[in-house]
Short mmCIF file of C-alpha atoms in Angstrom, two decimals:
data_model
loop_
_atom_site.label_atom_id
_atom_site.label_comp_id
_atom_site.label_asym_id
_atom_site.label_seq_id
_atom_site.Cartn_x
_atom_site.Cartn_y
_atom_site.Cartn_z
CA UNK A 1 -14.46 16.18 16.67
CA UNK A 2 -12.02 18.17 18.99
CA UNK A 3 -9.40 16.37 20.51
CA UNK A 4 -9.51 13.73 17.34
CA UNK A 5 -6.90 13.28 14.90
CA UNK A 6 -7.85 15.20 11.34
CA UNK A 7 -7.35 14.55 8.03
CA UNK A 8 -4.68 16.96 6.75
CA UNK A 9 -4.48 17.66 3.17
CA UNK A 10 -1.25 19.89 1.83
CA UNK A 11 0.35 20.96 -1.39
CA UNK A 12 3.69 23.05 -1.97
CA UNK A 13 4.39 25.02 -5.41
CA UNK A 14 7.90 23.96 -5.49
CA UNK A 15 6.88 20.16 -6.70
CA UNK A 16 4.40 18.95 -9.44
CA UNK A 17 0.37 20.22 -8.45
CA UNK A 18 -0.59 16.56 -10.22
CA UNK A 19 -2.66 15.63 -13.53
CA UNK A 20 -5.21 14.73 -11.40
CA UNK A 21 -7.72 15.91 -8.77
CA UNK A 22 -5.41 14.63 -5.93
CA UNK A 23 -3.37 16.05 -3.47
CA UNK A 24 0.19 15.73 -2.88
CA UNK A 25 0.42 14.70 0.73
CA UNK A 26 -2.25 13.80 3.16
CA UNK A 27 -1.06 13.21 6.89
CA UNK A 28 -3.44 11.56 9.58
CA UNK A 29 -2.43 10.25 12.80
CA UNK A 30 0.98 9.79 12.97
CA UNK A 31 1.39 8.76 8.81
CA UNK A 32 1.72 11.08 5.78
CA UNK A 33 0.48 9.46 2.72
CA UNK A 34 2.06 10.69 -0.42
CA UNK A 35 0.33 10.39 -4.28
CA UNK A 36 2.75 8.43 -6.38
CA UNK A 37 5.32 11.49 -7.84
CA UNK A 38 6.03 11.14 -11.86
CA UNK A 39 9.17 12.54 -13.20
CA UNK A 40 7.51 16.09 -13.98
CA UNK A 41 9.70 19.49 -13.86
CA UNK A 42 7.48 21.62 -11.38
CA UNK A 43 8.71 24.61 -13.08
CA UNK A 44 6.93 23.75 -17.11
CA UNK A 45 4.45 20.98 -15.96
CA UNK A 46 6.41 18.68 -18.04
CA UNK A 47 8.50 15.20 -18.09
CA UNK A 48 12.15 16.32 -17.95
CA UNK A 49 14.58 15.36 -20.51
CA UNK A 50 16.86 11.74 -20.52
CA UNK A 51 16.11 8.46 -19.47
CA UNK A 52 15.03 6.32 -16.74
CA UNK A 53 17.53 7.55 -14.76
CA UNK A 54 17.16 11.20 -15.07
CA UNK A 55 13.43 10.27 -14.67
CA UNK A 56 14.02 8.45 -11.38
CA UNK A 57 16.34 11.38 -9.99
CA UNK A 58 12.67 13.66 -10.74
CA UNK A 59 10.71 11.89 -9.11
CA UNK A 60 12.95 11.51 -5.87
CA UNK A 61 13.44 15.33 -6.02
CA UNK A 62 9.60 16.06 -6.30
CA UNK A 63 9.54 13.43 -2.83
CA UNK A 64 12.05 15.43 -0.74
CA UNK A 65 10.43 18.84 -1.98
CA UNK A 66 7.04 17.39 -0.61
CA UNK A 67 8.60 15.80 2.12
CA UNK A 68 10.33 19.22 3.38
CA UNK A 69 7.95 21.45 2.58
CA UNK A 70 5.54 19.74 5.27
CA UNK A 71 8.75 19.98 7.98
CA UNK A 72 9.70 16.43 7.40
CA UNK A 73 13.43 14.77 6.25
CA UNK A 74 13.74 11.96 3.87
CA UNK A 75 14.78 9.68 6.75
CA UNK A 76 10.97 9.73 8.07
CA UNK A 77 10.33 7.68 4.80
CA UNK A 78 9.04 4.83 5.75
CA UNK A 79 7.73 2.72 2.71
CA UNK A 80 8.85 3.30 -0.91
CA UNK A 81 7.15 1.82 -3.78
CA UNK A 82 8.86 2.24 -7.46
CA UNK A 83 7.08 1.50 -10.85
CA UNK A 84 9.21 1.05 -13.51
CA UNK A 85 7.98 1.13 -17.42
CA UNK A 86 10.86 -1.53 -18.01
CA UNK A 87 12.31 -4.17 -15.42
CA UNK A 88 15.53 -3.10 -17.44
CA UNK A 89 16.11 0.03 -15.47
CA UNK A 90 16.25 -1.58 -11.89
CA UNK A 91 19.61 -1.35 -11.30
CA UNK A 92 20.36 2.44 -12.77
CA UNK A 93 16.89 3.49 -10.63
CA UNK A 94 18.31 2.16 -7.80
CA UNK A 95 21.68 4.03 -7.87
CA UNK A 96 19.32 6.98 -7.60
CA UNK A 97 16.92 5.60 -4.68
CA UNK A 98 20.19 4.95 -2.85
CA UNK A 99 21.71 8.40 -3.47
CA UNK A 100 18.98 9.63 -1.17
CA UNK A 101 19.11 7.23 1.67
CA UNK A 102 23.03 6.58 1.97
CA UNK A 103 22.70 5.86 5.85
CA UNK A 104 19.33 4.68 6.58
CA UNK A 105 17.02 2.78 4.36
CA UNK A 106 13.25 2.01 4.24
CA UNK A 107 10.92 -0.63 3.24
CA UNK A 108 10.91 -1.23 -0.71
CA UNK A 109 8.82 -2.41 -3.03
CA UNK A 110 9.78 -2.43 -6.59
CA UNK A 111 7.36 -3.70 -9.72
CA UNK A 112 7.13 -2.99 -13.57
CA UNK A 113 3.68 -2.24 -14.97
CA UNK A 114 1.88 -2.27 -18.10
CA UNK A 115 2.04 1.70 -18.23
CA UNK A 116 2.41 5.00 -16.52
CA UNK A 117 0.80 8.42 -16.69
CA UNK A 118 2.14 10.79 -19.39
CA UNK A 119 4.10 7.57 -20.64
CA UNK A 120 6.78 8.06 -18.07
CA UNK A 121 9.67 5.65 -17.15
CA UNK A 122 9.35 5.39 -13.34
CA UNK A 123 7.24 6.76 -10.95
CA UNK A 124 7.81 6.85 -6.46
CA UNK A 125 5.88 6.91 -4.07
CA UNK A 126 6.09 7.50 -0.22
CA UNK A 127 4.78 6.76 3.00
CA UNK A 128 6.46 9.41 5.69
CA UNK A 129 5.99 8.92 9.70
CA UNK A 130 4.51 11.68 11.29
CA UNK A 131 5.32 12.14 14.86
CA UNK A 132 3.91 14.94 15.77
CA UNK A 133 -0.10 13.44 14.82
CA UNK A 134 -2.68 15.07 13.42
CA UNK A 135 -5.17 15.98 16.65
CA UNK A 136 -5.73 19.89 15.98
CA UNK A 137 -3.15 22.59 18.51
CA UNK A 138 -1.99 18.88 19.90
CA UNK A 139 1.78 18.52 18.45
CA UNK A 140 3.19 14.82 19.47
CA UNK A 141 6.78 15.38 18.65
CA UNK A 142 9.02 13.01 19.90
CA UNK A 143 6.83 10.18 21.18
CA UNK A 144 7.39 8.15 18.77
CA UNK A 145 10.42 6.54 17.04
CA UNK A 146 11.03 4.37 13.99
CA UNK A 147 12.41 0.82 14.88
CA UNK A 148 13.76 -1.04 11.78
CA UNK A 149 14.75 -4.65 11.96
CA UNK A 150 15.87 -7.47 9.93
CA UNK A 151 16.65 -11.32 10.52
CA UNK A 152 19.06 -13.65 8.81
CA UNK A 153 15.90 -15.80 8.11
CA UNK A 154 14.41 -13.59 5.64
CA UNK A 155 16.69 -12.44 2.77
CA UNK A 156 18.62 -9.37 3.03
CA UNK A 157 19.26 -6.45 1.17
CA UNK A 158 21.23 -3.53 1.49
CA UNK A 159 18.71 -1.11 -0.36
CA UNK A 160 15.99 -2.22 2.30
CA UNK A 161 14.93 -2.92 5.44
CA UNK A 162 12.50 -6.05 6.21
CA UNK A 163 10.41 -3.81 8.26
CA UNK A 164 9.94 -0.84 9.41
CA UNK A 165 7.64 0.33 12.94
CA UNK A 166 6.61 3.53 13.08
CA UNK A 167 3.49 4.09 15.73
CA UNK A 168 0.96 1.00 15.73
CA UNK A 169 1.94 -0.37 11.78
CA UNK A 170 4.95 -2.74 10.64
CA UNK A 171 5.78 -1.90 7.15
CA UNK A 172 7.57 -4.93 5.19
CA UNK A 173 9.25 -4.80 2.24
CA UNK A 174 7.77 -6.79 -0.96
CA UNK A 175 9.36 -10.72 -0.47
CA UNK A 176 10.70 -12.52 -3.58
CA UNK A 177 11.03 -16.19 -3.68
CA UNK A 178 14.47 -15.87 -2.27
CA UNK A 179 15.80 -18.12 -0.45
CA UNK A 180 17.51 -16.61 2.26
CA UNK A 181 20.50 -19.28 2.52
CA UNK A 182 21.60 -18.77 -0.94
CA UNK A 183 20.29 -15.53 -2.19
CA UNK A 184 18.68 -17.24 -5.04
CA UNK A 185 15.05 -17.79 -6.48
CA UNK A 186 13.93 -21.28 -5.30
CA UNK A 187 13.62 -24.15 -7.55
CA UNK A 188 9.85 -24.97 -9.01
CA UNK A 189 6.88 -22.65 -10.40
CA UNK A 190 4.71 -20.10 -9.02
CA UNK A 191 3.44 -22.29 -5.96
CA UNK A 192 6.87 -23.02 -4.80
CA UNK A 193 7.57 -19.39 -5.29
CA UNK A 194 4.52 -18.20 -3.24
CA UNK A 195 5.54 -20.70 -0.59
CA UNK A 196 8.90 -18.92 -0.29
CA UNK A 197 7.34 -15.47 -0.69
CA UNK A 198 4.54 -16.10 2.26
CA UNK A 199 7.56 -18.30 4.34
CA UNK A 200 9.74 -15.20 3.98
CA UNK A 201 7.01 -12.92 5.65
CA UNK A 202 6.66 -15.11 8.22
CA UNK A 203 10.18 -15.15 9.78
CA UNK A 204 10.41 -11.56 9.42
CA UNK A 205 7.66 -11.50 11.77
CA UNK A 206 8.66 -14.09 14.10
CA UNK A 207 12.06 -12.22 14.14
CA UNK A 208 10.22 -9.18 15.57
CA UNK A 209 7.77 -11.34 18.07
CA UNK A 210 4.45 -10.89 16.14
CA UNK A 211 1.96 -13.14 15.09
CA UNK A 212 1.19 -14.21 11.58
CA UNK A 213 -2.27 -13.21 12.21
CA UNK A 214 -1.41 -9.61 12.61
CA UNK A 215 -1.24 -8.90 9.16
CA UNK A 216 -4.09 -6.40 8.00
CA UNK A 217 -3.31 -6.02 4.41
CA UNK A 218 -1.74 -8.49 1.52
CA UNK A 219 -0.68 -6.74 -1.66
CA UNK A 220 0.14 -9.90 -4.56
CA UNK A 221 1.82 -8.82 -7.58
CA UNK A 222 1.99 -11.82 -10.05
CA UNK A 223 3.32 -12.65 -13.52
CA UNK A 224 0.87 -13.88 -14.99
CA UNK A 225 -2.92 -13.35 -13.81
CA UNK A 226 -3.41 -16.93 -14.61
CA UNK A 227 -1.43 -18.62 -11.78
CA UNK A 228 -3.59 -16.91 -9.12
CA UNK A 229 -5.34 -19.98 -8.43
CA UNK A 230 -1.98 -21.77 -7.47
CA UNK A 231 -1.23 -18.89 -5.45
CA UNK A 232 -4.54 -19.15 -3.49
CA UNK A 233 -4.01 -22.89 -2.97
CA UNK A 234 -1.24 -21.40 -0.97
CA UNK A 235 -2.38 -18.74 0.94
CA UNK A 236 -4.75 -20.89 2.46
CA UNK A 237 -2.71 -23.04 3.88
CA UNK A 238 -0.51 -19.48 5.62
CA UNK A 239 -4.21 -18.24 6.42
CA UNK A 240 -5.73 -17.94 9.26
CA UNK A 241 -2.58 -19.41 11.44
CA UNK A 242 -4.06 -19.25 14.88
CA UNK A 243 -6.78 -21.22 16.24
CA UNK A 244 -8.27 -17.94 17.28
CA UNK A 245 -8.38 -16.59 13.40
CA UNK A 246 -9.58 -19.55 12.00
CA UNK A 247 -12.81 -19.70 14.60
CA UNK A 248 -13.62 -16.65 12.88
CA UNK A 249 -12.03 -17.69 9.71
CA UNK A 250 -9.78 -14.33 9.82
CA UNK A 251 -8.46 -13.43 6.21
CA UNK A 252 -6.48 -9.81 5.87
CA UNK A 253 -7.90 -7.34 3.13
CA UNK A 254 -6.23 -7.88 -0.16
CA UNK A 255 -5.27 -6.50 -3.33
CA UNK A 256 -4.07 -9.07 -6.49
CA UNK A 257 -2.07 -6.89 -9.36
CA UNK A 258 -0.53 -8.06 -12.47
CA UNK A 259 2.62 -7.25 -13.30
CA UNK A 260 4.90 -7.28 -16.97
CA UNK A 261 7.65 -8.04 -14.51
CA UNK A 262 9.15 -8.65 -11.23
CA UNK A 263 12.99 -8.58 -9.80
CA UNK A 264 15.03 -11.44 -10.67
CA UNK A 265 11.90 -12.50 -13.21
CA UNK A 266 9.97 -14.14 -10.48
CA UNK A 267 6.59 -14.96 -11.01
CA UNK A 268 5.17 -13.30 -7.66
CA UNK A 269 5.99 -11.04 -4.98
CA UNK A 270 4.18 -10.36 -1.65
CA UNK A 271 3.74 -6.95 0.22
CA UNK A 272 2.15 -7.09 3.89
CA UNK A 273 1.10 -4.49 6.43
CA UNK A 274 1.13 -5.49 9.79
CA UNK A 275 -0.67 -4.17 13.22
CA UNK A 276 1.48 -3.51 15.77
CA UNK A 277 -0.20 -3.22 18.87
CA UNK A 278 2.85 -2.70 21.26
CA UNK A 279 3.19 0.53 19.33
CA UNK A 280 6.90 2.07 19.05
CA UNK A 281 8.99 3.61 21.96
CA UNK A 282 8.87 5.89 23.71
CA UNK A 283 5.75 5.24 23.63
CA UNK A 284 4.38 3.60 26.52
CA UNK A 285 4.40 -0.44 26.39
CA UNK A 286 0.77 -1.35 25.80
CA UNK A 287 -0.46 -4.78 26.19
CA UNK A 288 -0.58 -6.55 23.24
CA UNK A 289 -4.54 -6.29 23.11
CA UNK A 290 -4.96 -2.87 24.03
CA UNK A 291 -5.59 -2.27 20.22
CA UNK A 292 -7.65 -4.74 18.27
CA UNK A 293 -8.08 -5.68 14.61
CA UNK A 294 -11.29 -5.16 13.30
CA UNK A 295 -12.22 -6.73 10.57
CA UNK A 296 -15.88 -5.90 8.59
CA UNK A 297 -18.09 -6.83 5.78
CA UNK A 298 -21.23 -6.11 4.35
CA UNK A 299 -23.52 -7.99 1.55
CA UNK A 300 -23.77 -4.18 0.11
CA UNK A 301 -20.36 -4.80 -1.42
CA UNK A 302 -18.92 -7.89 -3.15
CA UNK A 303 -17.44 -10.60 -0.92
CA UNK A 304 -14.33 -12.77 -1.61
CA UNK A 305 -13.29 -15.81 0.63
CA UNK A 306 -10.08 -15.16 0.85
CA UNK A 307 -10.35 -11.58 2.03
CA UNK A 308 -12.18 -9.19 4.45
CA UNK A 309 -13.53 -6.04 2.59
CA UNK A 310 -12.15 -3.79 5.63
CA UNK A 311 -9.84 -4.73 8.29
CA UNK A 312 -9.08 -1.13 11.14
CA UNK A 313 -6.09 -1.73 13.45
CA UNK A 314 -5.52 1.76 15.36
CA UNK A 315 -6.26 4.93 13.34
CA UNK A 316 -6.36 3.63 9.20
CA UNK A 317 -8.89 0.68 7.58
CA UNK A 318 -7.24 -0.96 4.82
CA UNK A 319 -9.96 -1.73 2.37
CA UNK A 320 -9.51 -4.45 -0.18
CA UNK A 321 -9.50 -3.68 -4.12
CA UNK A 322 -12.75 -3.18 -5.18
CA UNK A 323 -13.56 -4.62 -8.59
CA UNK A 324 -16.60 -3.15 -10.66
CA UNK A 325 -18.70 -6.53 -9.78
CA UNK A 326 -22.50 -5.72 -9.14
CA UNK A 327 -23.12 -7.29 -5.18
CA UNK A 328 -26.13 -8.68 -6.27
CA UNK A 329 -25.04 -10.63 -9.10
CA UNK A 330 -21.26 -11.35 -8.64
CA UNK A 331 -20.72 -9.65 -12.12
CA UNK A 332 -18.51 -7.02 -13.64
CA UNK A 333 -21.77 -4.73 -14.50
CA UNK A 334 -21.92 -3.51 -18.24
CA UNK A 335 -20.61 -0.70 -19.92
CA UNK A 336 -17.06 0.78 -20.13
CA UNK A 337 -14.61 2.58 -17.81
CA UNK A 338 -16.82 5.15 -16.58
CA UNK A 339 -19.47 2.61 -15.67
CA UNK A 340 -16.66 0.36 -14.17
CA UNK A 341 -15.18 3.01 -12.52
CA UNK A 342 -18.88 3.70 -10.91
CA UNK A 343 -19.00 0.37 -9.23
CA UNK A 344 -15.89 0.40 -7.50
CA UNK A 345 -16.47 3.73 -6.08
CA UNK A 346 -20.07 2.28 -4.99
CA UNK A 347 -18.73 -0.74 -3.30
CA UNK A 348 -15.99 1.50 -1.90
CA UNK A 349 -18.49 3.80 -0.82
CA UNK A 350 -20.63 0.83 0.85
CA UNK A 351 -17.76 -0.33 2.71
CA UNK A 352 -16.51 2.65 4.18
CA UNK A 353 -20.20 3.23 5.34
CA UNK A 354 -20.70 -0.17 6.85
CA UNK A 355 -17.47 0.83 9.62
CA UNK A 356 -19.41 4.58 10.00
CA UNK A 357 -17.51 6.25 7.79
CA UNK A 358 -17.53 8.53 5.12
CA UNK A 359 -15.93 9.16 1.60
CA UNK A 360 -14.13 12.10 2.64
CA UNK A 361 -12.41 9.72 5.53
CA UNK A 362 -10.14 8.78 2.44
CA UNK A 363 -6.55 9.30 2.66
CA UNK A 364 -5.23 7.58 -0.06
CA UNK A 365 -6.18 5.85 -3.46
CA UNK A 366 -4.61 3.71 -5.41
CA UNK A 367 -6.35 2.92 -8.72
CA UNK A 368 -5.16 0.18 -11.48
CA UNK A 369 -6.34 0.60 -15.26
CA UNK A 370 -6.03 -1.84 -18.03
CA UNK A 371 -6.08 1.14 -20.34
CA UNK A 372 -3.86 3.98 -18.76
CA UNK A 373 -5.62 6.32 -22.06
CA UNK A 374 -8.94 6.08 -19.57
CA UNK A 375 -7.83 7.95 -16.64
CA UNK A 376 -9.48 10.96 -18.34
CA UNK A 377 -12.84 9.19 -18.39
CA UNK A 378 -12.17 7.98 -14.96
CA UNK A 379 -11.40 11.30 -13.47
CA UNK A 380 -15.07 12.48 -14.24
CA UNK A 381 -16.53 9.88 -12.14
CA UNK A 382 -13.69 10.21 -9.89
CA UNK A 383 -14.46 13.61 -8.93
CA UNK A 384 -18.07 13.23 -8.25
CA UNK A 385 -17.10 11.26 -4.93
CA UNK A 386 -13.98 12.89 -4.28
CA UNK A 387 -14.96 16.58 -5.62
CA UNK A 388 -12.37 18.41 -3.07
CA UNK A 389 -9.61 15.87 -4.71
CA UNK A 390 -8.28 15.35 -0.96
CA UNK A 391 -6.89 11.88 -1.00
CA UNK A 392 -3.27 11.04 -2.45
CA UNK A 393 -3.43 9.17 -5.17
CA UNK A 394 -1.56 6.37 -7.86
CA UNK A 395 -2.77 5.50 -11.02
CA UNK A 396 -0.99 2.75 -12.99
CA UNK A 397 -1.62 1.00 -16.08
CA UNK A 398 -1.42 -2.71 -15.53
CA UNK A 399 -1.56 -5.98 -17.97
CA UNK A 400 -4.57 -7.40 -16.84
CA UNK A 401 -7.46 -7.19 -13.84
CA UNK A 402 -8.87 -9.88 -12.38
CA UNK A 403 -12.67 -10.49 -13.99
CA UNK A 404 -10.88 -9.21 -17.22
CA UNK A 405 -12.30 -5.85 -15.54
CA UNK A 406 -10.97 -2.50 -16.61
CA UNK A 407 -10.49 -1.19 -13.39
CA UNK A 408 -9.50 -1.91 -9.75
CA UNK A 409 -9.70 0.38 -7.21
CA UNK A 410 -8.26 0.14 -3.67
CA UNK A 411 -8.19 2.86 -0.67
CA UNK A 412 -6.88 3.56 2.72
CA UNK A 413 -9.44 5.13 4.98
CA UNK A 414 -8.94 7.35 8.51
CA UNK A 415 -9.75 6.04 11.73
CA UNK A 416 -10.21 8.85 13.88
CA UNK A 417 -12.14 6.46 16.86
CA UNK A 418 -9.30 3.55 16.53
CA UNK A 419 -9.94 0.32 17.57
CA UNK A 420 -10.30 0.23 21.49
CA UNK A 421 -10.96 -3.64 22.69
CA UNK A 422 -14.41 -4.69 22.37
CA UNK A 423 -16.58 -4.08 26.40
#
């Protein structure tokens, strides 16, 4: 595929190798996708000494070790994501998040799960811009700059930006229920809250000109599992927006998480990634449907009504989490995690086939376990579809799965073709 963008898999010595078969950062096109970094001293393999802020300060140093060693700064960050053990440590984890970004700041999303690999306190991740591209003795540098933004209709916050372009993807920070007048969580329950939540999203994207129906991916982190239902009642009235995505009943892909806690003890927070088909200057001003979502499914893998399995925009699909439910019977199939495991991998594995694709298209993969003791027993079914361990990956132990499954799986898959406007 000369001429095509390629999947570029690195590692450097000078940060943590992983407990996994992963690697540390994978660039394609113009993004690098980074595996979620725990606070581990590179130099004995092991969780340095202190608390959750000395565990914090690890895990940022093992991100600008990556992030260098691949000829990047920390102010190509583009999207940060922090687990936290406890909801506790917030405030002394940010101190250290905003010891590294004193001038400019990205996207943020910030969550406390059930558990984290080798019982750590926090853990980062990173997505990193990547002007230059990926198409082989083809350097881009300098086509392409960032372009944050932020409106007074959406709430504000000095450790984040609402969204950050970079190339064709808007990157928004994870909403609260805030309402942006007083700073404060709005009155009511979880609907109310999800109301604010989706409402927030939406002015941040009318204060950068782009349609609701541009989003290709909705991450939910709730509470409690059980108030999903009220949160659906919602999203359905948010999606589709347009009269053009409800003809073909347009839903983004979508992954639902539970949470043991959220900032200011809200009971949901929502994370979107939006197309962005204009692209980012220099670049040259394309129109608006020059690039085109594409959203699939197939009966190979199971379906959900509010979500598309696969939606490509540009050069990445976003694929929604795949639980371990047989197709054919709607089920979570029998067995443990190794079975479960299995069937996400398979529906995965269906999806990415239905677009033309293949496994080893896989950039990045984020996995949730009810049970963080069975990423062991995951790993060996892991490895069987991903034996070169290529994509970046997260692993985090949450409260509870949707199906009462064991496992959820999600993944972000290359696009080397794009998505050119249908002749």
């Amino acid at each position: 595929m000369s001429g095509y963008n390629a999947v570029l898999a690195r590692n450097t010595e000078n940060s943590p190798t992983g407990i996994g078969p992963y690697s540390q950062s994978v660039a394609f096109s113009h993004y690098n996708n980074l595996s979620a970094q725990l606070p581990i001293d590179p130099a004995s393999g092991a969780l340095v000494a202190g608390g959750a802020k000395e565990q914090a300060e690890q895990c940022f140093k093992n991100i600008k070790t990556i992030v260098e060693s691949i000829a990047h700064v920390m102010e190509d960050v583009v999207r940060v994501t922090i687990f936290l053990k406890d909801i506790a440590d917030i405030d002394v984890v940010n101190s250290v998040y905003a010891a590294y970004f004193p001038d400019y700041v990205p996207v943020l999303t910030t969550v406390a799960v059930a558990a984290l690999p080798m019982n750590a306190l926090v853990q980062v991740e990173a997505l990193i811009s990547n002007g230059e591209g990926t198409i082989p003795q083809a350097p881009q540098a300098g086509d392409l700059v960032k372009t944050v933004r932020n409106t007074e209709n959406a709430p504000v916050s000095t450790l984040s930006a609402q969204t950050v372009a970079f190339s064709h993807y808007n990157n928004l920070s994870a909403q609260l229920p805030i309402d942006p007048k007083t700073g404060k969580l709005v009155a009511g329950g979880v609907k109310e809250q999800a109301v604010q939540c989706l409402k927030n999203i939406k002015a941040i994207l009318e204060g950068i000109d782009v349609p609701f129906d541009d989003i290709v991916k909705v991450t939910i982190f709730v509470k409690n599992l059980s108030d999903i239902e009220h949160v659906n009642e919602v999203y359905t009235t948010f999606f589709p927006d347009s009269a053009i995505a409800r003809t073909v009943a347009y839903f983004p892909a979508r992954t639902t998480v539970a949470v043991s806690a959220l900032p200011m003890d809200a009971l949901v927070q929502v994370e979107a990634v939006v197309s962005h088909g204009d692209g980012t200057p220099p670049q040259i001003v394309e129109d608006r449907h020059g690039i085109v979502i594409k959203a699939n499914n197939t009966a190979h893998a199971p379906l959900h009504a509010l979500s598309t399995q696969t939606v490509a925009f540009s050069h990445y699909n976003h694929l929604s989490a795949q639980l371990p439910l047989d197709p054919a019977t709607g089920n979570v199939v029998g067995g443990g995690v190794r079975e479960q495991t299995e069937q996400c991998l398979k529906n995965i594995k269906a999806i990415v086939e239905r677009v033309g694709h293949v496994m080893s298209d896989v950039v990045k993969v984020n996995i949730f376990l009810k049970d963080i003791e069975d990423s062991a027993a995951l790993d060996e079914v892991y490895t069987v579809f991903f034996p070169g361990g290529v994509p970046a990956r997260r692993i985090v132990g949450v409260s509870a799965l949707p199906e009462n499954a064991l496992v959820q799986i999600e993944v972000v898959v290359s696009n080397a073709e794009g998505t050119p406007p249908e002749k």
